[in-house]
XYZ file of N, CA, C and O in Angstrom:
676
model
N 7.353 5.808 -2.756
C 8.163 4.962 -2.653
C 8.420 4.797 -0.995
O 8.780 5.992 -0.920
N 8.705 3.615 -0.746
C 9.061 4.243 0.941
C 10.340 4.344 0.854
O 10.818 5.059 1.593
N 11.553 3.565 0.339
C 12.863 3.945 0.928
C 13.786 3.917 -0.362
O 13.295 3.562 -1.646
N 15.120 4.325 -0.307
C 15.659 4.121 -1.880
C 17.105 3.175 -2.005
O 17.827 3.231 -2.795
N 17.456 2.971 -0.475
C 18.346 1.845 -0.409
C 17.731 0.226 -0.963
O 17.497 0.276 -0.709
N 19.292 0.074 -1.082
C 19.197 -1.760 -1.652
C 19.298 -2.847 -0.735
O 19.384 -3.945 -0.876
N 19.119 -2.100 0.764
C 19.152 -3.209 1.702
C 18.184 -2.588 2.455
O 17.964 -1.749 2.809
N 18.026 -3.326 3.796
C 16.892 -3.163 4.728
C 17.379 -2.412 5.074
O 18.483 -1.986 6.156
N 16.588 -1.115 5.871
C 16.666 -0.360 7.032
C 17.955 -0.260 7.715
O 18.405 0.595 7.977
N 17.603 -1.645 8.492
C 17.886 -2.050 9.868
C 18.429 -3.517 9.935
O 17.077 -4.225 9.359
N 18.859 -4.060 11.188
C 18.264 -5.681 11.103
C 17.476 -5.820 12.826
O 17.403 -6.678 12.748
N 16.841 -4.644 13.005
C 15.723 -4.687 14.317
C 14.492 -5.712 13.940
O 13.742 -5.694 12.672
N 14.215 -6.677 14.690
C 13.025 -7.771 14.145
C 11.535 -6.708 14.355
O 11.730 -6.132 15.723
N 11.052 -6.421 13.755
C 9.452 -5.825 13.481
C 8.355 -7.248 13.874
O 8.478 -8.151 12.694
N 7.378 -6.566 14.669
C 6.303 -7.732 14.353
C 5.169 -7.905 13.626
O 4.954 -6.224 12.950
N 4.796 -8.615 12.714
C 4.117 -9.066 11.728
C 2.592 -8.600 11.856
O 2.567 -8.655 12.883
N 2.066 -6.997 11.141
C 0.841 -6.659 11.386
C -0.360 -7.161 10.356
O -1.621 -6.362 10.258
N 0.188 -7.401 9.152
C -0.811 -7.295 8.614
C -0.196 -8.929 7.576
O 1.024 -9.024 6.746
N -1.642 -9.797 7.644
C -1.360 -10.771 6.049
C -2.207 -10.478 5.048
O -3.645 -10.529 5.616
N -2.048 -10.388 3.825
C -3.520 -10.203 3.556
C -2.977 -11.101 1.615
O -2.095 -11.109 1.518
N -3.759 -12.112 1.634
C -3.845 -13.362 0.535
C -4.260 -12.065 -0.446
O -5.330 -11.636 -0.559
N -3.478 -12.366 -2.101
C -3.437 -11.531 -2.702
C -3.735 -12.414 -3.708
O -2.842 -13.192 -4.398
N -4.885 -12.304 -4.641
C -5.017 -13.169 -5.509
C -5.060 -12.324 -7.398
O -6.526 -11.968 -7.384
N -4.883 -12.872 -8.325
C -4.883 -12.153 -9.823
C -5.836 -12.732 -10.456
O -6.397 -13.672 -10.102
N -6.361 -11.593 -11.350
C -7.699 -12.384 -12.288
C -7.345 -13.493 -12.889
O -8.130 -14.192 -13.202
N -5.919 -14.338 -13.138
C -5.834 -15.114 -13.525
C -5.735 -16.743 -12.468
O -5.262 -17.233 -13.016
N -5.595 -16.375 -11.672
C -5.589 -17.174 -10.449
C -4.518 -17.248 -9.249
O -4.341 -18.054 -8.695
N -2.962 -16.639 -10.184
C -2.062 -16.891 -9.124
C -2.083 -15.887 -8.077
O -2.685 -15.139 -7.752
N -1.750 -16.449 -6.987
C -1.643 -15.991 -5.623
C -0.762 -15.447 -5.418
O 0.736 -15.937 -5.646
N -0.230 -14.502 -4.236
C 0.251 -14.002 -3.575
C -0.119 -13.808 -2.182
O -1.116 -13.481 -1.859
N 0.871 -13.869 -1.148
C 0.517 -13.504 0.388
C 1.427 -12.432 0.166
O 2.580 -12.108 0.797
N 0.681 -11.418 1.177
C 1.774 -9.803 1.578
C 1.635 -10.298 2.955
O 0.671 -10.316 4.053
N 2.615 -9.452 3.357
C 3.371 -9.823 4.869
C 3.485 -8.382 4.937
O 4.524 -7.234 4.012
N 2.910 -7.316 6.181
C 3.663 -6.037 6.727
C 3.772 -5.929 8.221
O 3.273 -6.489 8.873
N 5.231 -4.774 7.664
C 4.853 -4.595 9.429
C 5.013 -2.708 9.571
O 4.577 -3.150 8.604
N 5.983 -2.930 10.932
C 5.576 -1.489 10.626
C 6.021 -0.456 9.666
O 5.588 0.472 9.267
N 7.389 -0.685 9.006
C 8.078 -0.372 8.495
C 8.416 -0.918 6.462
O 8.747 -0.242 6.242
N 8.199 -2.082 6.649
C 8.219 -2.910 5.551
C 7.206 -3.916 4.724
O 6.163 -4.752 5.607
N 7.182 -3.571 3.590
C 6.364 -4.482 3.263
C 6.878 -5.777 1.926
O 8.200 -5.819 1.650
N 6.293 -7.432 2.269
C 7.001 -8.227 1.563
C 5.984 -9.371 1.045
O 4.778 -8.865 1.234
N 6.076 -9.725 -0.142
C 5.200 -10.689 -0.900
C 6.059 -12.135 -0.906
O 6.856 -12.385 -1.223
N 5.113 -12.985 -0.776
C 5.608 -14.601 -0.500
C 5.626 -14.916 -2.176
O 4.390 -15.236 -2.240
N 7.134 -15.233 -2.630
C 6.899 -16.050 -4.057
C 6.274 -17.724 -3.870
O 7.575 -18.502 -3.142
N 5.393 -18.450 -4.324
C 5.261 -19.394 -3.880
C 6.276 -20.572 -4.701
O 6.487 -21.434 -3.828
N 6.028 -20.089 -5.464
C 8.050 -21.054 -6.306
C 8.600 -21.448 -5.419
O 8.891 -22.558 -5.331
N 9.653 -20.497 -5.256
C 10.434 -20.581 -4.581
C 10.678 -20.208 -2.965
O 11.574 -20.897 -2.549
N 9.496 -20.356 -2.506
C 8.809 -20.304 -0.791
C 9.530 -19.257 -0.121
O 10.183 -19.209 1.298
N 10.238 -18.026 -0.872
C 10.759 -17.076 -0.463
C 9.754 -15.775 -0.323
O 9.243 -15.446 -0.492
N 10.705 -15.157 0.785
C 9.602 -13.868 0.847
C 10.584 -12.536 0.117
O 12.062 -12.591 0.384
N 9.838 -11.877 -0.750
C 10.614 -10.355 -1.501
C 10.502 -9.194 -0.831
O 9.018 -8.996 -0.738
N 11.455 -9.042 -0.332
C 10.920 -7.142 0.376
C 10.624 -6.241 -1.041
O 11.432 -5.914 -1.780
N 9.133 -5.813 -0.641
C 8.529 -4.963 -2.186
C 8.467 -3.798 -1.440
O 8.011 -2.806 -2.072
N 8.527 -3.354 -0.362
C 8.377 -1.963 0.128
C 9.361 -1.543 1.656
O 9.366 -2.407 2.231
N 9.836 -0.909 1.578
C 11.172 -0.625 2.900
C 11.006 0.961 3.083
O 10.551 1.552 2.505
N 10.798 0.847 4.333
C 11.747 2.090 5.005
C 10.088 3.164 6.001
O 9.915 4.527 5.277
N 9.188 2.083 5.696
C 7.306 3.268 5.821
C 7.217 3.181 7.012
O 8.392 3.573 8.206
N 6.414 3.533 7.750
C 6.215 3.546 9.423
C 6.612 4.425 9.396
O 6.912 5.851 9.183
N 6.905 4.475 11.231
C 7.979 5.845 11.821
C 9.273 5.178 11.274
O 10.168 6.506 11.953
N 9.792 4.638 10.438
C 11.066 4.503 10.159
C 11.823 4.388 10.896
O 12.512 4.939 12.001
N 12.150 2.687 11.734
C 13.515 2.705 12.074
C 14.513 3.065 11.770
O 15.784 2.913 12.411
N 14.752 3.225 10.454
C 16.333 4.073 10.156
C 16.503 5.419 10.712
O 18.154 5.586 10.680
N 15.304 6.181 11.201
C 15.872 6.866 11.769
C 16.370 7.127 13.193
O 16.370 7.881 13.798
N 16.336 5.559 13.746
C 16.715 5.331 15.282
C 15.741 5.037 16.322
O 16.112 5.431 17.402
N 14.680 5.469 15.915
C 13.336 5.309 16.584
C 13.855 4.041 17.517
O 14.289 3.006 16.821
N 13.272 3.890 18.838
C 12.698 2.713 19.532
C 12.246 1.414 18.917
O 11.458 1.969 17.584
N 11.572 0.526 19.437
C 11.596 -0.816 18.869
C 10.208 -0.880 19.337
O 9.595 -2.039 19.561
N 9.496 -0.237 20.538
C 8.614 -0.262 21.412
C 7.371 0.173 20.663
O 7.465 0.265 19.398
N 6.223 -0.163 20.730
C 4.808 -0.568 20.587
C 4.782 0.657 19.603
O 4.879 1.545 19.943
N 4.400 0.276 18.351
C 3.751 1.934 17.121
C 2.007 1.297 16.706
O 2.078 0.052 16.316
N 1.603 2.366 16.716
C 0.371 1.789 16.207
C 0.280 2.169 14.927
O -0.950 1.939 14.085
N 1.201 2.187 13.744
C 1.368 2.122 12.931
C 1.309 0.618 12.484
O 2.286 -0.313 12.464
N 0.273 0.451 11.450
C -0.367 -0.735 11.074
C -0.293 -0.682 9.573
O -1.582 0.575 9.033
N -0.244 -1.777 8.514
C -0.633 -1.372 7.204
C -2.069 -1.814 7.244
O -1.932 -2.819 7.642
N -2.914 -1.511 6.513
C -4.210 -2.227 6.002
C -4.244 -1.857 4.541
O -3.331 -1.226 3.873
N -5.035 -3.490 4.036
C -4.687 -3.407 2.239
C -6.198 -3.854 1.736
O -7.006 -4.245 2.375
N -6.555 -3.258 0.535
C -7.577 -4.120 0.163
C -6.877 -4.178 -1.586
O -6.036 -3.781 -2.174
N -7.608 -4.839 -2.252
C -7.356 -5.564 -3.794
C -8.622 -5.050 -4.335
O -9.735 -5.377 -4.224
N -8.413 -4.308 -5.839
C -9.115 -4.094 -6.500
C -8.325 -4.620 -8.039
O -7.365 -4.197 -8.340
N -8.723 -5.547 -9.171
C -8.215 -6.087 -10.223
C -6.629 -6.879 -9.488
O -6.812 -7.427 -8.624
N -5.811 -6.161 -10.510
C -4.535 -6.965 -9.703
C -3.477 -5.881 -9.004
O -2.598 -6.055 -9.074
N -4.320 -4.741 -8.939
C -3.843 -4.068 -7.641
C -4.291 -4.149 -6.073
O -4.953 -4.531 -6.551
N -3.059 -4.073 -5.219
C -3.340 -3.951 -3.851
C -3.093 -2.480 -3.299
O -1.740 -2.075 -3.702
N -3.629 -1.649 -3.152
C -3.654 -0.438 -1.989
C -3.167 -0.516 -0.919
O -4.156 -1.870 -0.247
N -2.533 0.242 -0.243
C -1.819 -0.032 1.155
C -2.099 0.969 1.888
O -1.155 2.442 1.608
N -2.395 1.147 3.177
C -2.208 2.735 3.776
C -2.240 2.252 5.142
O -2.443 1.273 5.525
N -1.174 3.262 5.745
C -1.030 3.100 7.283
C -1.207 4.124 7.906
O -0.573 4.376 9.569
N -2.135 5.212 7.972
C -1.765 6.710 8.585
C -1.252 7.333 8.829
O -0.915 8.173 9.833
N 0.327 6.602 7.731
C 1.375 7.505 8.555
C 2.106 8.301 7.180
O 2.396 8.935 6.701
N 2.021 7.134 6.154
C 2.603 7.369 4.958
C 1.880 7.696 3.803
O 0.730 7.171 4.175
N 1.957 8.211 2.384
C 0.987 8.292 1.561
C 0.374 7.020 1.066
O 1.230 6.131 1.353
N -0.619 6.587 0.370
C -1.434 5.549 0.545
C -0.816 4.924 -0.511
O 0.156 5.716 -1.627
N 0.070 3.595 -0.817
C 0.492 2.894 -1.580
C -0.237 1.798 -2.276
O -0.820 1.698 -1.874
N 0.562 1.376 -3.753
C -0.249 0.087 -4.578
C 0.963 -0.509 -4.930
O 2.010 -0.210 -5.327
N 0.452 -1.971 -5.423
C 1.496 -2.481 -5.690
C 0.843 -3.451 -6.976
O -0.060 -4.281 -7.055
N 1.324 -3.747 -8.593
C 0.611 -4.296 -9.392
C 0.964 -5.619 -9.308
O 2.150 -5.734 -8.685
N 0.352 -6.642 -9.313
C 0.221 -8.177 -9.240
C 1.778 -8.458 -9.716
O 2.152 -8.819 -9.443
N 1.652 -7.866 -11.003
C 2.424 -8.787 -12.148
C 4.196 -8.413 -12.517
O 5.039 -8.188 -12.956
N 4.229 -6.646 -11.438
C 5.968 -5.909 -11.045
C 6.047 -7.541 -10.471
O 6.112 -8.003 -9.342
N 7.553 -7.853 -11.069
C 8.150 -8.948 -11.032
C 8.826 -8.567 -9.384
O 9.861 -7.780 -9.505
N 8.728 -9.348 -8.563
C 9.256 -9.706 -7.296
C 10.806 -10.385 -7.298
O 11.245 -10.430 -6.276
N 11.083 -10.459 -8.390
C 12.622 -10.699 -8.766
C 13.032 -10.017 -8.422
O 14.346 -9.953 -8.302
N 13.218 -8.737 -8.782
C 13.971 -7.646 -8.934
C 15.024 -7.291 -7.674
O 14.164 -7.326 -7.055
N 15.710 -7.956 -8.283
C 16.583 -6.739 -6.901
C 16.182 -5.044 -6.538
O 16.964 -4.339 -6.529
N 14.859 -4.589 -5.514
C 14.551 -3.452 -6.018
C 13.110 -3.482 -4.972
O 12.162 -4.001 -4.687
N 13.762 -2.714 -3.553
C 12.916 -2.971 -2.673
C 11.454 -2.265 -2.808
O 10.943 -1.535 -1.878
N 11.640 -1.371 -4.191
C 10.742 -0.006 -4.090
C 9.735 -0.281 -5.434
O 9.104 0.421 -6.275
N 9.031 -1.798 -5.210
C 8.218 -2.261 -5.876
C 6.469 -1.472 -6.070
O 5.673 -1.191 -6.661
N 6.407 -1.421 -4.699
C 5.006 -0.399 -4.160
C 5.485 0.864 -4.704
O 6.332 1.592 -4.312
N 4.321 1.623 -4.918
C 4.487 2.999 -5.679
C 3.715 3.802 -4.763
O 2.675 3.643 -4.262
N 3.626 5.383 -5.052
C 2.649 6.038 -4.596
C 1.912 6.283 -5.528
O 2.015 6.123 -6.604
N 0.701 6.838 -5.099
C -0.282 6.686 -6.094
C -0.466 8.291 -6.552
O -0.861 9.436 -5.710
N -0.037 8.645 -7.652
C 0.075 9.541 -8.320
C -0.910 10.813 -7.933
O -0.810 11.952 -7.935
N -2.275 10.380 -8.344
C -3.546 11.244 -8.547
C -3.832 11.304 -7.103
O -4.029 12.567 -6.753
N -3.461 11.158 -6.169
C -3.679 11.322 -4.580
C -2.261 12.378 -4.273
O -2.991 13.243 -3.567
N -1.328 12.228 -4.665
C -0.291 13.341 -4.692
C -1.017 14.976 -5.342
O -0.447 15.876 -4.641
N -1.670 14.729 -6.329
C -2.154 15.696 -7.381
C -3.064 16.566 -6.301
O -3.277 17.153 -5.900
N -3.986 15.564 -5.807
C -5.363 16.447 -4.562
C -4.756 16.461 -3.241
O -5.634 16.748 -2.191
N -3.788 16.097 -3.116
C -2.535 16.401 -1.982
C -3.288 15.711 -0.517
O -3.162 16.511 0.696
N -3.366 14.701 -0.766
C -4.219 13.434 0.104
C -2.911 12.758 0.569
O -1.793 11.952 -0.411
N -2.052 13.310 1.556
C -1.112 12.212 2.351
C -0.941 11.323 3.252
O 0.172 10.531 3.351
N -2.396 10.897 3.579
C -2.707 9.904 4.425
C -3.967 9.591 4.423
O -4.809 10.132 3.614
N -4.302 7.881 4.265
C -5.605 7.458 4.710
C -5.511 6.692 5.520
O -4.558 5.488 5.630
N -6.235 6.790 6.645
C -6.598 6.114 8.086
C -7.272 4.343 7.797
O -6.648 3.588 8.666
N -7.985 4.408 6.192
C -9.119 3.189 6.100
C -8.519 2.952 4.977
O -8.816 3.921 3.694
N -8.899 1.695 4.271
C -9.025 1.393 2.855
C -9.861 0.180 2.764
O -9.279 -0.411 3.213
N -10.578 -0.052 1.786
C -11.331 -0.833 1.499
C -11.801 -0.875 -0.074
O -11.882 0.009 -0.768
N -12.102 -2.256 -0.663
C -13.047 -2.055 -1.519
C -13.938 -2.453 -2.261
O -14.532 -3.203 -0.911
N -15.126 -2.200 -2.710
C -16.553 -2.265 -2.972
C -17.024 -2.233 -4.071
O -17.242 -0.855 -4.482
N -17.697 -3.553 -4.737
C -18.267 -3.230 -5.813
C -17.394 -2.589 -6.881
O -17.965 -1.909 -7.613
N -16.340 -2.344 -7.437
C -15.399 -2.236 -8.201
C -14.831 -0.557 -8.121
O -14.054 -0.172 -8.769
N -14.857 -0.218 -6.782
C -14.334 1.212 -6.357
C -13.595 1.152 -5.016
O -13.552 0.279 -4.084
N -12.411 1.959 -4.967
C -11.847 1.684 -3.915
C -11.921 2.645 -2.798
O -12.070 4.160 -3.757
N -12.318 2.605 -1.899
C -12.265 3.871 -0.925
C -11.348 3.577 -0.212
O -10.956 2.743 0.541
N -10.881 5.347 0.335
C -9.751 5.258 0.899
C -10.461 6.706 2.371
O -11.145 7.501 1.597
N -10.671 6.604 3.204
C -11.089 7.409 4.452
C -10.180 7.957 5.766
O -9.563 7.236 5.602
N -11.066 8.864 6.399
C -10.202 9.621 7.205
C -8.706 9.807 6.903
O -7.921 9.225 6.990
N -8.787 10.621 5.786
C -7.588 11.456 4.960
C -7.092 12.530 6.120
O -7.961 13.243 6.644
N -5.829 12.670 5.134
C -5.049 13.908 5.760
C -5.170 14.591 4.141
O -4.476 13.887 3.371
N -5.486 15.741 4.224
C -5.201 16.242 3.016
C -4.987 17.670 3.278
O -5.364 18.689 4.032
N -3.985 18.018 2.423
C -2.878 19.304 2.926
C -2.816 19.806 3.996
O -2.885 20.879 4.624
N -2.448 18.750 4.510
C -1.799 18.853 6.067
C -3.129 18.711 7.208
O -2.466 18.959 8.235
N -4.228 18.994 6.617
C -5.438 18.770 7.629
C -5.452 17.413 7.868
O -6.516 17.061 6.589
N -6.372 17.052 8.889
C -7.129 15.621 9.100
C -8.344 15.882 9.080
O -9.225 16.806 9.003
N -9.122 15.440 7.787
C -10.573 15.042 7.406
C -10.664 13.410 7.739
O -11.048 12.935 6.863
N -11.304 13.565 9.143
C -11.968 12.222 9.574
C -13.176 11.832 8.802
O -13.090 10.614 8.938
N -14.125 12.950 8.335
C -15.264 12.174 7.890
C -15.077 12.934 6.541
O -16.450 12.106 5.587
N -13.764 12.527 6.036
C -13.951 12.567 4.394
C -13.390 10.788 3.435
O -12.430 10.360 4.107
N -14.381 10.976 2.542
C -13.800 9.718 1.965
C -13.302 9.933 0.134
O -14.143 10.744 -0.164
N -12.533 9.309 -0.161
C -12.530 9.711 -1.234
C -12.084 8.668 -2.266
O -11.662 7.267 -1.774
N -12.958 7.948 -3.455
C -12.833 6.790 -4.475
C -12.680 6.853 -5.435
O -12.233 8.058 -6.245
N -12.028 5.525 -5.955
C -11.400 5.756 -6.764
C -12.137 5.356 -8.347
O -13.624 5.413 -8.044
N -11.411 5.503 -9.390
C -12.444 5.040 -10.796
C -13.041 3.887 -10.683
O -12.347 3.165 -9.736
N -14.126 3.472 -11.781
C -14.410 2.189 -11.513
C -13.274 0.962 -12.019
O -12.951 1.451 -12.968
N -12.520 0.112 -11.446
C -11.720 -0.875 -11.898
C -10.714 -0.293 -11.718
O -9.846 -0.728 -12.598
N -10.397 0.808 -11.267
C -9.201 1.561 -11.657
C -8.594 2.045 -10.329
O -8.780 2.954 -9.743
N -7.701 0.998 -9.610
C -7.120 1.218 -8.063
C -6.282 2.795 -7.681
O -5.737 3.196 -6.423
N -6.029 2.834 -9.231
C -5.067 3.952 -9.192
C -5.357 5.445 -9.499
O -4.737 6.595 -9.875
N -6.278 5.245 -10.222
C -7.395 6.725 -10.704
C -8.283 7.058 -9.723
O -9.403 6.860 -9.055
N -7.815 8.517 -9.103
C -8.750 9.096 -8.205
C -8.983 10.173 -8.439
O -9.902 11.287 -7.722
N -8.553 11.212 -9.463
C -8.880 12.381 -10.108
C -10.023 12.839 -10.749
O -9.797 12.152 -12.133
N -10.821 13.713 -10.177
C -11.542 13.872 -11.104
C -11.792 14.243 -12.686
O -11.063 14.776 -12.953
N -12.535 13.713 -13.444
C -12.974 14.308 -14.796
C -13.919 14.033 -14.800
O -14.795 12.937 -14.814
N -14.767 14.408 -16.765
C -16.327 14.280 -17.154
C -15.762 12.368 -17.280
O -16.893 11.876 -17.493
N -14.695 11.589 -17.755
C -14.880 10.541 -18.193
C -14.775 9.496 -16.916
O -14.478 8.653 -17.106
N -14.295 10.582 -15.424
C -14.121 9.266 -14.348
C -15.419 9.408 -13.649
O -16.111 10.021 -13.321
N -15.010 8.064 -12.607
C -16.552 8.219 -11.886
C -16.076 8.047 -10.284
O -16.893 7.816 -9.555
N -14.538 9.208 -9.958
C -14.204 9.215 -8.883
C -14.956 10.197 -8.407
O -15.705 11.327 -9.382
N -14.534 10.542 -6.754
C -15.285 11.896 -6.394
C -14.886 13.264 -6.657
O -13.207 12.967 -7.247
N -15.223 14.096 -7.082
C -14.936 15.104 -6.960
C -14.313 15.895 -5.495
O -14.633 15.523 -4.660
């Protein structure tokens, strides 16, 4: 989870660096927008943006400047999950049907399997034929630019290898 407070980390304006259209299996749609430190989802019916993740990136909450930052979220969809990565924080996911009306800005979650594998960052994320791929990883504090980790088939949150999993060892 990005942050734990119930209000935005600050009032500094940040540039939107990601727009991602997200469609569920039932045909419902959301538009995801992200800045350096926040992730929002558009509620089409109410036409309001809901904060679903806060205090990511280089974290303006710590008083850093508003100057340009290379921290930008990337996103990919697999089923009803969207996986977000910014090569700064741990990769995150958001399940489409998590109710964005909740007064909780931590609807995006860390992927627990990646925590078990000690993967703390991913520079790239993409979906291909039912698998979620993460690349340019940081594992156990060491940058692994040539390493790729992929999920189990049609499960964007399962990366831990097992005899019943198709994720990579």
